[in-house]
Short mmCIF file of C-alpha atoms in Angstrom, two decimals:
data_model
loop_
_atom_site.label_atom_id
_atom_site.label_comp_id
_atom_site.label_asym_id
_atom_site.label_seq_id
_atom_site.Cartn_x
_atom_site.Cartn_y
_atom_site.Cartn_z
CA MET B 288 101.22 93.81 117.40
CA ASN B 289 101.07 90.35 118.08
CA TYR B 290 97.01 89.86 117.66
CA THR B 291 94.99 88.98 114.79
CA LYS B 292 92.50 91.53 113.34
CA GLU B 293 89.71 89.32 114.63
CA GLN B 294 91.34 89.43 118.28
CA ILE B 295 91.61 93.12 117.96
CA LEU B 296 88.22 93.79 117.15
CA ALA B 297 86.56 91.30 119.55
CA ARG B 298 88.62 92.70 122.44
CA CYS B 299 87.76 96.31 121.60
CA ASN B 300 84.27 95.71 121.09
CA GLU B 301 84.18 93.60 124.39
CA PHE B 302 85.55 96.34 126.67
CA THR B 303 83.01 99.01 125.28
CA LYS B 304 80.15 97.33 127.31
CA ASN B 305 78.83 99.76 130.15
CA THR B 306 80.79 102.74 128.74
CA LEU B 307 80.46 105.88 126.76
CA MET B 308 81.48 103.88 123.99
CA GLU B 309 78.37 101.86 124.10
CA THR B 310 76.14 104.85 124.63
CA LEU B 311 77.53 106.44 121.55
CA LYS B 312 77.21 103.12 119.88
CA ILE B 313 80.85 103.07 118.80
CA GLU B 314 81.99 99.77 117.07
CA TYR B 315 85.55 98.79 116.00
CA ILE B 316 85.30 97.40 112.58
CA ASP B 317 88.87 97.30 111.22
CA ALA B 318 92.40 96.96 112.31
CA GLY B 319 95.98 96.38 110.89
CA GLU B 320 99.46 96.60 111.82
CA ASP B 321 99.57 100.37 112.12
CA PHE B 322 95.86 101.43 112.52
CA LEU B 323 92.36 100.71 114.19
CA THR B 324 89.04 101.91 112.90
CA ALA B 325 85.96 102.19 114.61
CA LYS B 326 82.45 103.54 113.32
CA MET B 327 79.87 105.56 114.99
CA PRO B 328 76.11 106.53 113.86
CA VAL B 329 75.14 110.13 113.45
CA ASN B 330 71.74 110.73 114.62
CA PRO B 331 69.92 113.16 117.33
CA SER B 332 71.56 111.47 120.24
CA VAL B 333 74.85 112.97 118.93
CA HIS B 334 73.82 116.10 117.49
CA GLN B 335 74.48 119.66 118.68
CA PRO B 336 71.52 122.11 118.96
CA MET B 337 71.63 122.85 114.92
CA GLY B 338 71.16 119.36 114.10
CA LEU B 339 74.73 118.79 113.38
CA LEU B 340 77.15 116.11 114.71
CA HIS B 341 78.57 117.60 117.92
CA GLY B 342 82.35 118.17 118.14
CA GLY B 343 82.33 116.56 121.53
CA ALA B 344 81.26 113.24 120.26
CA SER B 345 83.89 113.37 117.41
CA VAL B 346 86.44 113.94 120.13
CA ALA B 347 85.07 110.97 122.06
CA LEU B 348 85.18 108.81 118.87
CA ALA B 349 88.90 109.75 118.39
CA GLU B 350 89.97 109.26 121.81
CA SER B 351 88.22 106.06 122.16
CA VAL B 352 89.82 104.60 119.00
CA GLY B 353 93.19 106.07 119.87
CA SER B 354 93.45 104.87 123.27
CA ALA B 355 92.13 101.38 122.45
CA ALA B 356 95.15 101.35 119.61
CA SER B 357 97.53 102.09 122.23
CA PHE B 358 96.29 99.06 124.35
CA PHE B 359 97.82 96.73 121.61
CA PHE B 360 101.28 98.05 121.95
CA ILE B 361 101.56 97.46 125.75
CA ASN B 362 101.68 94.53 128.16
CA PRO B 363 98.12 95.03 129.78
CA LYS B 364 99.20 92.93 132.68
CA GLU B 365 101.92 95.47 133.84
CA GLN B 366 100.89 98.52 131.83
CA GLU B 367 97.89 100.74 131.30
CA VAL B 368 97.20 103.54 129.09
CA ARG B 369 95.75 107.31 129.76
CA GLY B 370 94.96 109.88 127.31
CA ILE B 371 96.91 113.09 128.25
CA GLU B 372 95.92 115.37 125.54
CA ILE B 373 93.67 115.66 122.51
CA SER B 374 93.23 118.18 119.89
CA ALA B 375 90.77 118.58 117.14
CA ASN B 376 90.04 120.27 114.12
CA HIS B 377 86.40 120.10 112.82
CA LEU B 378 86.48 120.70 109.13
CA LYS B 379 83.01 119.31 107.70
CA SER B 380 79.53 119.23 109.06
CA ILE B 381 77.49 115.99 108.98
CA ARG B 382 73.72 115.26 110.02
CA GLU B 383 73.34 111.72 109.61
CA GLY B 384 74.82 108.23 108.63
CA TYR B 385 78.06 107.28 110.05
CA VAL B 386 81.31 108.61 110.80
CA PHE B 387 84.55 106.54 110.77
CA GLY B 388 87.54 107.08 113.11
CA THR B 389 90.95 105.74 111.83
CA ALA B 390 93.95 106.00 114.39
CA ARG B 391 97.36 105.80 113.00
CA ILE B 392 100.41 105.75 115.25
CA ILE B 393 102.70 108.72 114.80
CA HIS B 394 105.25 108.01 117.57
CA LYS B 395 105.60 104.80 119.68
CA GLY B 396 107.62 105.53 122.51
CA ARG B 397 108.18 103.82 125.89
CA SER B 398 106.11 106.06 127.66
CA LEU B 399 104.26 108.09 125.24
CA HIS B 400 102.09 107.25 122.05
CA LEU B 401 101.19 109.93 119.67
CA TRP B 402 98.16 109.07 117.51
CA GLU B 403 96.53 110.95 114.21
CA ILE B 404 92.95 110.22 114.20
CA LYS B 405 91.10 111.08 110.90
CA ILE B 406 87.19 111.14 111.03
CA THR B 407 85.50 110.59 107.88
CA ASP B 408 82.05 110.27 106.44
CA GLU B 409 80.58 107.63 104.21
CA ALA B 410 82.05 108.94 101.25
CA GLY B 411 85.49 109.28 102.78
CA ASN B 412 85.36 113.22 103.43
CA LEU B 413 87.37 114.27 106.22
CA VAL B 414 85.01 115.51 108.91
CA SER B 415 87.81 116.24 111.73
CA LEU B 416 91.40 115.81 112.13
CA CYS B 417 92.55 114.78 115.81
CA LYS B 418 95.69 114.36 117.43
CA LEU B 419 95.91 112.14 120.73
CA THR B 420 98.73 111.58 123.01
CA ASN B 421 98.58 108.71 125.47
CA MET B 422 100.83 108.18 128.34
CA VAL B 423 101.59 104.53 129.17
CA LEU B 424 101.72 103.94 132.96
CA ASP B 425 103.17 100.93 134.76
CA ARG B 426 100.14 99.35 136.86
CA LYS B 427 100.31 99.63 140.47
CA LYS B 428 101.49 96.22 142.21
CA SER B 429 98.83 94.80 144.65
CA GLU B 430 100.29 94.25 148.05
#
């Protein structure tokens, strides 16, 4: 990555406007050479009927942070990223507070990126473990 931490976080938080990430109140909070972290509040807006964090909200956090992380390994003027597969194991329930999704690159190929995303609670307990595959596509040229 040829960006500073501040540039990465500012860019990620900017492109969440008017998206699902804004609806879920996902905020990018940390970045480094091999990771990107975002947080999401756990409250009734992301609960399932039993009052627990909905697995779909966890997956949305995982895909958001993993896809955003891939963006910094491509040339955005010539390429774009699409999530093509995601899997999640939900290991712990949570009712309130924040969860943190940290994406770490497992494989950075020319056309595929594979990410591991760990979702933890405020105490650092593992809530969900996700794996995301992103495809890197060439942007279509305007005619």
